[in-house]
């Protein structure tokens, strides 16, 4: 394979970092250009995200990972304290990501990308630092998160949303976080053992009627004072910084990949922070991107297939998170007619999050999958609930399984069919048949 193409990744957050590590493993020379986050932010991550970061190859980024701390959720008048999350300092995580990249042999340039210019054979990347020579990229990975330029691409946007965050300083305390809904939005609060608190309020841009910058602190403070779960975070604490606004509108890029570029992470699809899953979804697209890029560069004849594979996954993931968010907003019923809640419980559509699998919907079709770090067509099984298809289950190809079962005679048990047709061991056949019944692929 010819792997000499120079790939430049714009942005060094979780998505840009994971894509760069994946490309490096495939043998490509990769360069990441990243400037550090211009504001302090704390985010909550689950163990699933930690595992995702570790599997992507990050170690220094996870070096100072705190233990999980309690998370209180007050929603629709009920309070739940069963969950935990790890509170991470995003600047530290991002710094660790760049160290991991350097350790893996990725060239890291700490600086700001000013613009990219399309050329006959790739792109010219111009840095803000005018003394720096423009760089050449054969292939561009756009990973500048929500700051990535729209580039004139079609984008689907949910209700325009803004999150206002402010750092407060209080007395040392046990690390903890809390989320609570209020009439015009929802709040997320986090406290660190050193007494630092992060208070974040999320509003609807069109209807929140927010005051100008000078009045924002008082406005947010007045709301926080009304929230019971905010009180431990405000007690003996004072504002230690000005308010920083982060746009948090859900945005899906309807064209996330071209012949010589791809968008990953928030640049491809940014979800509502209510899900607390932004880093997870950023990693999901970034983990698929290297195989897509590899196909575009090594097998341009399969470009359409690779693009179809990637866009379908980005779309699918976005709508899944959007529907999870919609159903969660709908579960808050106290401010039913308030525009914040009306728009969010009705977007993006009325499709159910999941459908019960209908055994009659099972079909064997050919679809693009990742195989040997390339996108290739394989026979997969699609169901009404899994439109992107399932190729393998624990190493077992599912298309031959479904074909064998669909062609079996009426008096043959599924277990015997799999043993006879696919030479499957009895214990394996019985375990698989159990899975097929549990997941609605076989009727009782
Ligand atoms: P980013 O992490 O945004 O990385 C992009 C990188 O590109 C940054 O380092 C940036 O500095 C750099 N960059 C930008 N422009 C340039 C430029 N011109 N030149 C060079 N570099 C540039 N997710 C969670 O999992 N848990 C949470 O609790 C959570 N809370 C959130 C709260 C809010 C209010 C918001 C808006 C988001 C939240 N998220 C949360 C989502 C999470 O922040 C993102 O989904 C995730 O960071 C996306 O990763 P990324 O790599 O795509 O982009």
Short mmCIF file of C-alpha atoms and ligand atoms in Angstrom, two decimals:
data_model
loop_
_atom_site.label_atom_id
_atom_site.label_comp_id
_atom_site.label_asym_id
_atom_site.label_seq_id
_atom_site.Cartn_x
_atom_site.Cartn_y
_atom_site.Cartn_z
CA UNK A 1 0.00 0.00 0.00
CA UNK A 2 1.14 3.53 -0.69
CA UNK A 3 0.91 5.28 2.68
CA UNK A 4 2.97 8.35 1.99
CA UNK A 5 0.02 10.76 1.78
CA UNK A 6 0.47 13.59 4.25
CA UNK A 7 -2.61 13.76 6.42
CA UNK A 8 -3.22 16.92 8.44
CA UNK A 9 -5.68 16.88 11.33
CA UNK A 10 -7.10 20.27 12.32
CA UNK A 11 -7.84 20.26 16.06
CA UNK A 12 -6.50 18.01 18.81
CA UNK A 13 -9.49 17.12 20.98
CA UNK A 14 -10.66 13.53 21.54
CA UNK A 15 -11.86 13.14 17.93
CA UNK A 16 -8.80 14.61 16.19
CA UNK A 17 -6.53 12.75 18.59
CA UNK A 18 -8.20 9.36 18.13
CA UNK A 19 -8.25 9.74 14.34
CA UNK A 20 -4.55 10.67 14.31
CA UNK A 21 -3.62 7.66 16.45
CA UNK A 22 -5.66 5.35 14.21
CA UNK A 23 -3.98 6.71 11.06
CA UNK A 24 -0.54 6.42 12.61
CA UNK A 25 -1.23 2.74 13.37
CA UNK A 26 -2.01 2.29 9.67
CA UNK A 27 1.41 3.71 8.83
CA UNK A 28 0.46 7.19 7.62
CA UNK A 29 2.53 10.28 8.39
CA UNK A 30 0.12 12.42 10.41
CA UNK A 31 0.35 16.00 11.57
CA UNK A 32 -2.04 17.54 14.10
CA UNK A 33 -2.45 21.30 14.40
CA UNK A 34 -4.13 22.27 17.64
CA UNK A 35 -4.51 25.32 19.77
CA UNK A 36 -5.51 24.89 23.36
CA UNK A 37 -9.06 25.48 24.52
CA UNK A 38 -9.51 29.19 25.25
CA UNK A 39 -11.61 28.60 28.38
CA UNK A 40 -11.66 26.36 31.45
CA UNK A 41 -14.29 23.65 31.31
CA UNK A 42 -15.16 20.66 33.40
CA UNK A 43 -17.09 17.78 31.89
CA UNK A 44 -18.55 14.58 33.29
CA UNK A 45 -17.63 11.26 31.72
CA UNK A 46 -18.77 7.71 32.33
CA UNK A 47 -16.62 4.59 32.58
CA UNK A 48 -17.69 3.74 29.03
CA UNK A 49 -15.97 6.94 27.82
CA UNK A 50 -12.85 6.15 29.85
CA UNK A 51 -12.73 2.73 28.21
CA UNK A 52 -13.25 4.33 24.78
CA UNK A 53 -10.37 6.76 25.38
CA UNK A 54 -8.14 3.93 26.59
CA UNK A 55 -9.01 1.72 23.60
CA UNK A 56 -8.26 4.62 21.26
CA UNK A 57 -4.70 4.57 22.64
CA UNK A 58 -4.70 7.45 25.15
CA UNK A 59 -2.71 6.95 28.34
CA UNK A 60 -1.28 10.34 29.37
CA UNK A 61 -4.68 11.92 28.74
CA UNK A 62 -6.06 9.58 31.40
CA UNK A 63 -3.12 9.87 33.77
CA UNK A 64 -4.83 12.06 36.36
CA UNK A 65 -8.29 10.65 36.03
CA UNK A 66 -10.32 11.25 39.20
CA UNK A 67 -12.37 8.53 40.85
CA UNK A 68 -16.10 8.52 40.03
CA UNK A 69 -18.03 10.97 42.24
CA UNK A 70 -21.74 11.07 43.10
CA UNK A 71 -24.11 12.70 40.64
CA UNK A 72 -27.51 13.94 41.77
CA UNK A 73 -30.24 14.35 39.14
CA UNK A 74 -33.43 16.34 39.84
CA UNK A 75 -35.86 16.07 36.97
CA UNK A 76 -39.65 16.35 36.81
CA UNK A 77 -39.75 16.80 40.57
CA UNK A 78 -37.98 13.54 41.39
CA UNK A 79 -34.43 13.26 42.69
CA UNK A 80 -32.09 10.39 41.89
CA UNK A 81 -28.68 9.96 43.48
CA UNK A 82 -27.84 6.50 42.14
CA UNK A 83 -25.37 7.60 39.44
CA UNK A 84 -21.75 8.61 39.41
CA UNK A 85 -19.52 10.35 36.87
CA UNK A 86 -15.87 11.33 36.64
CA UNK A 87 -15.30 15.06 36.59
CA UNK A 88 -12.51 15.89 34.18
CA UNK A 89 -10.67 19.12 33.52
CA UNK A 90 -10.90 19.45 29.75
CA UNK A 91 -7.70 21.49 29.42
CA UNK A 92 -5.76 18.73 31.18
CA UNK A 93 -7.38 16.02 29.08
CA UNK A 94 -6.58 17.92 25.87
CA UNK A 95 -2.97 18.52 26.94
CA UNK A 96 -2.60 14.80 27.67
CA UNK A 97 -4.03 13.94 24.24
CA UNK A 98 -1.27 15.97 22.54
CA UNK A 99 1.39 14.25 24.67
CA UNK A 100 -0.02 10.86 23.66
CA UNK A 101 0.10 11.89 20.02
CA UNK A 102 3.73 12.95 20.27
CA UNK A 103 4.63 9.72 22.06
CA UNK A 104 3.05 7.81 19.15
CA UNK A 105 5.16 9.69 16.60
CA UNK A 106 2.47 12.10 15.38
CA UNK A 107 3.82 15.56 14.53
CA UNK A 108 2.01 18.10 16.70
CA UNK A 109 2.00 21.79 15.89
CA UNK A 110 0.64 23.94 18.69
CA UNK A 111 -1.00 26.83 16.90
CA UNK A 112 -4.18 28.16 15.37
CA UNK A 113 -5.33 27.28 11.87
CA UNK A 114 -6.31 30.48 10.08
CA UNK A 115 -7.63 28.96 6.85
CA UNK A 116 -7.39 26.09 4.42
CA UNK A 117 -7.19 26.56 0.66
CA UNK A 118 -8.15 23.79 -1.77
CA UNK A 119 -5.46 23.09 -4.38
CA UNK A 120 -5.14 20.69 -7.30
CA UNK A 121 -3.48 18.03 -5.15
CA UNK A 122 -4.87 18.56 -1.67
CA UNK A 123 -4.91 21.62 0.56
CA UNK A 124 -2.76 24.43 1.77
CA UNK A 125 -3.13 24.99 5.51
CA UNK A 126 -2.36 28.52 6.67
CA UNK A 127 -1.56 29.13 10.33
CA UNK A 128 -2.48 32.27 12.23
CA UNK A 129 1.17 32.73 13.09
CA UNK A 130 2.22 34.64 9.97
CA UNK A 131 5.86 33.71 10.42
CA UNK A 132 4.96 30.01 9.94
CA UNK A 133 5.18 28.57 6.43
CA UNK A 134 1.85 27.31 5.02
CA UNK A 135 1.63 23.51 5.20
CA UNK A 136 0.58 21.04 2.55
CA UNK A 137 -2.02 18.33 3.17
CA UNK A 138 -2.93 15.56 0.75
CA UNK A 139 -5.87 14.81 3.01
CA UNK A 140 -7.56 16.98 5.66
CA UNK A 141 -9.28 15.81 8.83
CA UNK A 142 -11.53 18.55 10.19
CA UNK A 143 -11.64 18.05 13.98
CA UNK A 144 -12.00 21.57 15.31
CA UNK A 145 -15.14 20.64 17.18
CA UNK A 146 -17.95 23.15 17.23
CA UNK A 147 -15.53 25.85 16.00
CA UNK A 148 -15.02 24.05 12.68
CA UNK A 149 -16.13 26.35 9.85
CA UNK A 150 -19.43 25.31 8.25
CA UNK A 151 -17.67 25.34 4.84
CA UNK A 152 -21.01 25.85 3.08
CA UNK A 153 -22.04 22.25 3.84
CA UNK A 154 -25.68 21.36 4.51
CA UNK A 155 -26.29 21.06 8.23
CA UNK A 156 -29.28 20.00 10.28
CA UNK A 157 -29.67 22.08 13.45
CA UNK A 158 -31.84 21.48 16.49
CA UNK A 159 -33.21 24.32 18.62
CA UNK A 160 -30.55 27.00 19.05
CA UNK A 161 -29.13 26.44 22.52
CA UNK A 162 -26.54 28.18 24.66
CA UNK A 163 -24.83 27.02 27.85
CA UNK A 164 -23.49 29.70 30.18
CA UNK A 165 -20.75 28.52 32.50
CA UNK A 166 -19.04 30.20 35.35
CA UNK A 167 -16.31 29.11 37.73
CA UNK A 168 -16.90 29.76 41.42
CA UNK A 169 -14.57 29.23 44.34
CA UNK A 170 -15.70 27.80 47.64
CA UNK A 171 -14.38 25.75 50.51
CA UNK A 172 -12.80 22.34 49.92
CA UNK A 173 -15.47 19.66 49.68
CA UNK A 174 -16.15 16.15 48.38
CA UNK A 175 -16.16 16.04 44.54
CA UNK A 176 -19.74 15.85 43.31
CA UNK A 177 -22.06 16.97 40.54
CA UNK A 178 -25.76 17.64 40.10
CA UNK A 179 -28.17 18.28 37.26
CA UNK A 180 -31.54 19.97 37.70
CA UNK A 181 -34.24 21.20 35.37
CA UNK A 182 -35.89 24.61 35.77
CA UNK A 183 -38.63 26.48 33.93
CA UNK A 184 -36.40 27.78 31.11
CA UNK A 185 -33.72 25.10 30.86
CA UNK A 186 -31.46 22.91 32.97
CA UNK A 187 -28.43 23.35 35.19
CA UNK A 188 -25.33 21.22 35.68
CA UNK A 189 -23.06 21.88 38.63
CA UNK A 190 -19.73 20.32 39.59
CA UNK A 191 -17.48 20.74 42.61
CA UNK A 192 -13.89 19.66 43.06
CA UNK A 193 -12.16 18.75 46.27
CA UNK A 194 -10.13 22.02 46.17
CA UNK A 195 -13.38 23.99 46.35
CA UNK A 196 -13.60 24.96 42.65
CA UNK A 197 -17.17 24.86 41.37
CA UNK A 198 -18.40 24.92 37.79
CA UNK A 199 -21.93 26.10 37.27
CA UNK A 200 -23.53 25.70 33.88
CA UNK A 201 -27.00 26.83 32.83
CA UNK A 202 -28.47 25.85 29.46
CA UNK A 203 -31.11 28.01 27.74
CA UNK A 204 -33.08 28.29 24.51
CA UNK A 205 -31.50 31.11 22.51
CA UNK A 206 -34.71 32.29 20.84
CA UNK A 207 -36.95 32.49 23.89
CA UNK A 208 -34.79 32.77 27.03
CA UNK A 209 -34.86 36.59 26.96
CA UNK A 210 -31.36 36.75 28.43
CA UNK A 211 -30.06 40.12 29.68
CA UNK A 212 -26.98 41.75 28.16
CA UNK A 213 -23.51 40.65 29.27
CA UNK A 214 -23.45 42.95 32.30
CA UNK A 215 -26.66 41.43 33.68
CA UNK A 216 -25.89 37.77 32.97
CA UNK A 217 -24.16 36.96 36.25
CA UNK A 218 -27.10 38.26 38.31
CA UNK A 219 -29.58 36.48 36.04
CA UNK A 220 -27.82 33.12 36.37
CA UNK A 221 -27.31 33.62 40.07
CA UNK A 222 -31.01 34.35 40.60
CA UNK A 223 -31.94 31.09 38.84
CA UNK A 224 -29.34 29.07 40.77
CA UNK A 225 -30.69 30.42 44.06
CA UNK A 226 -34.08 28.82 43.27
CA UNK A 227 -32.61 25.34 42.65
CA UNK A 228 -32.38 23.14 45.74
CA UNK A 229 -29.64 20.96 44.25
CA UNK A 230 -27.50 24.06 43.52
CA UNK A 231 -27.31 25.08 47.17
CA UNK A 232 -24.33 22.90 48.19
CA UNK A 233 -22.42 24.39 45.25
CA UNK A 234 -23.22 28.00 46.16
CA UNK A 235 -22.68 27.69 49.91
CA UNK A 236 -19.74 29.82 51.02
CA UNK A 237 -18.68 30.22 47.41
CA UNK A 238 -18.23 33.28 45.21
CA UNK A 239 -17.86 33.83 41.47
CA UNK A 240 -14.19 33.51 40.50
CA UNK A 241 -14.44 34.22 36.78
CA UNK A 242 -16.67 35.87 34.22
CA UNK A 243 -19.38 33.91 32.40
CA UNK A 244 -18.36 31.95 29.33
CA UNK A 245 -20.97 31.10 26.71
CA UNK A 246 -20.72 27.76 24.85
CA UNK A 247 -23.06 27.06 21.99
CA UNK A 248 -24.70 23.70 22.57
CA UNK A 249 -27.15 23.43 19.65
CA UNK A 250 -27.32 19.89 18.23
CA UNK A 251 -25.82 20.03 14.71
CA UNK A 252 -25.51 17.28 12.11
CA UNK A 253 -23.35 17.80 9.04
CA UNK A 254 -25.22 16.14 6.16
CA UNK A 255 -22.02 15.88 4.15
CA UNK A 256 -19.34 14.75 6.58
CA UNK A 257 -16.86 13.29 4.09
CA UNK A 258 -15.47 14.11 0.63
CA UNK A 259 -12.74 12.62 -1.56
CA UNK A 260 -9.90 14.42 0.26
CA UNK A 261 -11.42 15.44 3.57
CA UNK A 262 -13.46 14.13 6.45
CA UNK A 263 -15.10 15.74 9.46
CA UNK A 264 -14.88 13.88 12.78
CA UNK A 265 -16.30 14.42 16.27
CA UNK A 266 -18.31 17.57 16.92
CA UNK A 267 -17.31 18.90 13.50
CA UNK A 268 -19.37 16.06 11.98
CA UNK A 269 -22.14 15.89 14.58
CA UNK A 270 -22.44 17.73 17.86
CA UNK A 271 -25.04 16.48 20.30
CA UNK A 272 -26.98 18.19 23.08
CA UNK A 273 -24.77 18.25 26.20
CA UNK A 274 -27.74 16.93 28.18
CA UNK A 275 -26.72 13.47 26.98
CA UNK A 276 -23.36 13.83 28.76
CA UNK A 277 -22.11 11.71 25.87
CA UNK A 278 -20.34 14.22 23.63
CA UNK A 279 -16.90 12.69 24.06
CA UNK A 280 -18.30 9.21 23.46
CA UNK A 281 -19.90 10.22 20.16
CA UNK A 282 -16.77 12.15 19.16
CA UNK A 283 -14.76 8.96 19.64
CA UNK A 284 -17.32 6.87 17.74
CA UNK A 285 -16.85 8.80 14.49
CA UNK A 286 -13.10 9.11 15.04
CA UNK A 287 -12.66 5.36 15.43
CA UNK A 288 -14.33 4.72 12.07
CA UNK A 289 -12.55 7.51 10.22
CA UNK A 290 -9.12 5.85 9.70
CA UNK A 291 -10.59 2.94 7.69
CA UNK A 292 -12.65 5.40 5.65
CA UNK A 293 -9.59 7.59 4.94
CA UNK A 294 -7.50 4.51 4.15
CA UNK A 295 -10.10 3.45 1.57
CA UNK A 296 -10.32 6.91 0.03
CA UNK A 297 -6.53 7.04 -0.35
CA UNK A 298 -5.76 3.43 -1.28
CA UNK A 299 -8.86 2.35 -3.17
CA UNK A 300 -10.40 5.48 -4.70
CA UNK A 301 -12.60 3.19 -6.79
CA UNK A 302 -14.42 2.40 -3.53
CA UNK A 303 -14.80 6.07 -2.52
CA UNK A 304 -18.59 6.12 -2.88
CA UNK A 305 -18.87 3.05 -0.66
CA UNK A 306 -16.57 4.50 2.01
CA UNK A 307 -18.51 7.78 2.05
CA UNK A 308 -21.84 5.96 2.26
CA UNK A 309 -20.54 3.88 5.19
CA UNK A 310 -19.33 6.93 7.10
CA UNK A 311 -22.31 9.22 6.49
CA UNK A 312 -24.79 6.48 7.43
CA UNK A 313 -23.01 5.96 10.75
CA UNK A 314 -22.76 9.67 11.54
CA UNK A 315 -26.46 10.16 10.72
CA UNK A 316 -27.51 7.09 12.68
CA UNK A 317 -25.55 8.06 15.79
CA UNK A 318 -26.80 11.63 15.68
CA UNK A 319 -30.45 10.64 15.45
CA UNK A 320 -30.02 8.06 18.20
CA UNK A 321 -28.67 10.69 20.60
CA UNK A 322 -31.21 13.27 19.43
CA UNK A 323 -34.09 10.85 20.16
CA UNK A 324 -32.64 9.91 23.55
CA UNK A 325 -32.53 13.64 24.35
CA UNK A 326 -36.08 14.19 23.03
CA UNK A 327 -37.49 11.43 25.25
CA UNK A 328 -35.61 12.76 28.26
CA UNK A 329 -36.93 16.29 27.68
CA UNK A 330 -40.45 14.82 27.33
CA UNK A 331 -40.09 13.20 30.76
CA UNK A 332 -39.97 16.70 32.32
CA UNK A 333 -43.65 17.62 32.42
CA UNK A 334 -43.89 20.56 34.82
CA UNK A 335 -43.35 23.33 32.25
CA UNK A 336 -45.19 21.60 29.44
CA UNK A 337 -46.02 24.77 27.48
CA UNK A 338 -42.72 26.55 27.96
CA UNK A 339 -41.00 26.90 24.55
CA UNK A 340 -37.73 25.42 25.90
CA UNK A 341 -39.47 22.13 26.62
CA UNK A 342 -41.98 22.15 23.74
CA UNK A 343 -39.36 22.43 21.00
CA UNK A 344 -36.99 19.91 22.53
CA UNK A 345 -39.54 17.17 23.21
CA UNK A 346 -40.70 17.39 19.58
CA UNK A 347 -37.31 17.28 17.86
CA UNK A 348 -35.94 15.66 15.71
CA UNK A 349 -39.05 13.57 14.87
CA UNK A 350 -41.61 11.17 16.34
CA UNK A 351 -39.75 7.96 15.50
CA UNK A 352 -39.32 5.65 18.49
CA UNK A 353 -35.79 5.32 19.83
CA UNK A 354 -35.90 1.57 19.37
CA UNK A 355 -38.31 -0.75 17.66
CA UNK A 356 -38.92 -4.28 18.88
CA UNK A 357 -37.20 -6.50 16.39
CA UNK A 358 -39.71 -8.13 14.09
CA UNK A 359 -38.34 -11.56 13.00
CA UNK A 360 -40.09 -11.09 9.65
CA UNK A 361 -38.02 -7.94 9.05
CA UNK A 362 -34.72 -9.87 8.95
CA UNK A 363 -33.02 -9.62 5.57
CA UNK A 364 -29.61 -10.52 4.27
CA UNK A 365 -28.26 -7.65 2.17
CA UNK A 366 -24.84 -6.40 1.08
CA UNK A 367 -23.57 -3.33 2.92
CA UNK A 368 -20.24 -1.58 3.55
CA UNK A 369 -18.38 -2.69 6.69
CA UNK A 370 -14.88 -2.20 8.12
CA UNK A 371 -12.72 -5.16 7.16
CA UNK A 372 -8.92 -5.15 7.51
CA UNK A 373 -8.90 -1.35 7.98
CA UNK A 374 -10.75 -0.82 4.70
CA UNK A 375 -14.40 -0.34 3.83
CA UNK A 376 -15.62 -3.38 1.93
CA UNK A 377 -18.96 -4.80 0.97
CA UNK A 378 -20.11 -7.85 2.93
CA UNK A 379 -23.35 -9.70 3.48
CA UNK A 380 -24.96 -8.45 6.68
CA UNK A 381 -28.29 -8.89 8.42
CA UNK A 382 -30.57 -5.87 8.67
CA UNK A 383 -33.62 -5.72 10.91
CA UNK A 384 -36.24 -3.02 11.43
CA UNK A 385 -34.22 -1.94 14.52
CA UNK A 386 -30.73 -2.36 13.01
CA UNK A 387 -30.91 -0.72 9.58
CA UNK A 388 -27.10 -0.50 9.30
CA UNK A 389 -26.81 -4.24 9.55
CA UNK A 390 -24.93 -6.72 11.68
CA UNK A 391 -22.01 -8.54 10.12
CA UNK A 392 -20.48 -10.43 13.04
CA UNK A 393 -21.65 -11.37 16.51
CA UNK A 394 -18.75 -12.46 18.71
CA UNK A 395 -16.88 -13.53 15.59
CA UNK A 396 -19.81 -15.44 14.05
CA UNK A 397 -20.95 -14.14 10.64
CA UNK A 398 -24.68 -13.58 10.94
CA UNK A 399 -25.78 -13.67 7.29
CA UNK A 400 -25.14 -17.44 6.90
CA UNK A 401 -26.89 -18.02 10.25
CA UNK A 402 -30.05 -16.21 9.15
CA UNK A 403 -30.00 -17.79 5.69
CA UNK A 404 -29.68 -21.28 7.21
CA UNK A 405 -32.51 -20.65 9.68
CA UNK A 406 -34.81 -19.13 7.06
CA UNK A 407 -34.35 -22.22 4.84
CA UNK A 408 -34.76 -24.88 7.51
CA UNK A 409 -37.60 -27.35 7.45
CA UNK A 410 -40.47 -26.83 9.87
CA UNK A 411 -39.65 -29.75 12.13
CA UNK A 412 -35.96 -28.97 12.46
CA UNK A 413 -34.92 -27.10 15.63
CA UNK A 414 -32.80 -23.97 15.14
CA UNK A 415 -29.97 -25.60 17.11
CA UNK A 416 -29.89 -28.67 14.86
CA UNK A 417 -30.14 -26.53 11.77
CA UNK A 418 -27.03 -24.51 12.76
CA UNK A 419 -25.13 -27.68 13.64
CA UNK A 420 -26.06 -29.41 10.39
CA UNK A 421 -25.80 -26.47 7.98
CA UNK A 422 -22.87 -24.55 9.47
CA UNK A 423 -21.06 -27.33 11.37
CA UNK A 424 -21.51 -25.31 14.55
CA UNK A 425 -20.60 -26.92 17.88
CA UNK A 426 -23.74 -27.82 19.94
CA UNK A 427 -22.85 -25.46 22.81
CA UNK A 428 -22.20 -22.60 20.38
CA UNK A 429 -25.42 -23.28 18.47
CA UNK A 430 -27.45 -23.36 21.66
CA UNK A 431 -25.86 -20.12 22.98
CA UNK A 432 -26.49 -18.37 19.68
CA UNK A 433 -30.09 -19.58 19.45
CA UNK A 434 -30.68 -18.25 22.97
CA UNK A 435 -29.40 -14.84 21.80
CA UNK A 436 -31.61 -14.97 18.69
CA UNK A 437 -34.74 -15.61 20.79
CA UNK A 438 -33.84 -12.96 23.38
CA UNK A 439 -33.27 -10.36 20.69
CA UNK A 440 -36.40 -11.11 18.69
CA UNK A 441 -34.62 -12.66 15.69
CA UNK A 442 -36.49 -15.96 16.21
CA UNK A 443 -40.17 -16.44 17.08
CA UNK A 444 -41.18 -18.83 19.84
P1 LIG B 1 -13.23 19.40 20.78
O1 LIG B 1 -13.04 18.65 22.03
O2 LIG B 1 -14.00 20.67 20.82
O3 LIG B 1 -11.77 19.66 20.19
C1 LIG B 1 -11.53 20.59 19.17
C2 LIG B 1 -10.13 21.11 19.35
O4 LIG B 1 -9.81 21.93 18.23
C3 LIG B 1 -9.98 21.98 20.59
O5 LIG B 1 -8.82 21.60 21.27
C4 LIG B 1 -9.85 23.39 20.02
O6 LIG B 1 -9.06 24.23 20.85
C5 LIG B 1 -9.18 23.11 18.68
N1 LIG B 1 -9.39 24.17 17.71
C6 LIG B 1 -10.52 24.85 17.46
N2 LIG B 1 -10.29 25.76 16.48
C7 LIG B 1 -9.01 25.63 16.13
C8 LIG B 1 -8.19 26.29 15.17
N3 LIG B 1 -8.65 27.26 14.38
N4 LIG B 1 -6.90 25.90 15.06
C9 LIG B 1 -6.37 24.93 15.84
N5 LIG B 1 -7.11 24.27 16.76
C10 LIG B 1 -8.41 24.62 16.90
N6 LIG B 1 -19.22 15.83 26.65
C11 LIG B 1 -19.14 14.86 27.60
O7 LIG B 1 -18.77 13.73 27.26
N7 LIG B 1 -19.49 15.14 28.90
C12 LIG B 1 -19.92 16.37 29.30
O8 LIG B 1 -20.21 16.61 30.47
C13 LIG B 1 -20.02 17.39 28.30
N8 LIG B 1 -20.47 18.64 28.64
C14 LIG B 1 -20.58 19.58 27.67
C15 LIG B 1 -21.09 20.84 28.00
C16 LIG B 1 -21.26 21.82 27.02
C17 LIG B 1 -21.84 23.14 27.39
C18 LIG B 1 -20.89 21.53 25.68
C19 LIG B 1 -21.07 22.56 24.60
C20 LIG B 1 -20.37 20.29 25.34
C21 LIG B 1 -20.23 19.30 26.32
N9 LIG B 1 -19.73 18.04 26.00
C22 LIG B 1 -19.66 17.07 26.95
C23 LIG B 1 -19.35 17.69 24.63
C24 LIG B 1 -17.84 17.61 24.41
O9 LIG B 1 -17.21 18.79 24.83
C25 LIG B 1 -17.58 17.43 22.91
O10 LIG B 1 -18.54 16.59 22.33
C26 LIG B 1 -16.23 16.81 22.62
O11 LIG B 1 -15.19 17.55 23.23
C27 LIG B 1 -16.00 16.79 21.11
O12 LIG B 1 -14.68 16.40 20.82
P2 LIG B 1 -13.98 16.92 19.49
O13 LIG B 1 -12.63 16.34 19.51
O14 LIG B 1 -14.86 16.69 18.34
O15 LIG B 1 -13.92 18.52 19.65
#
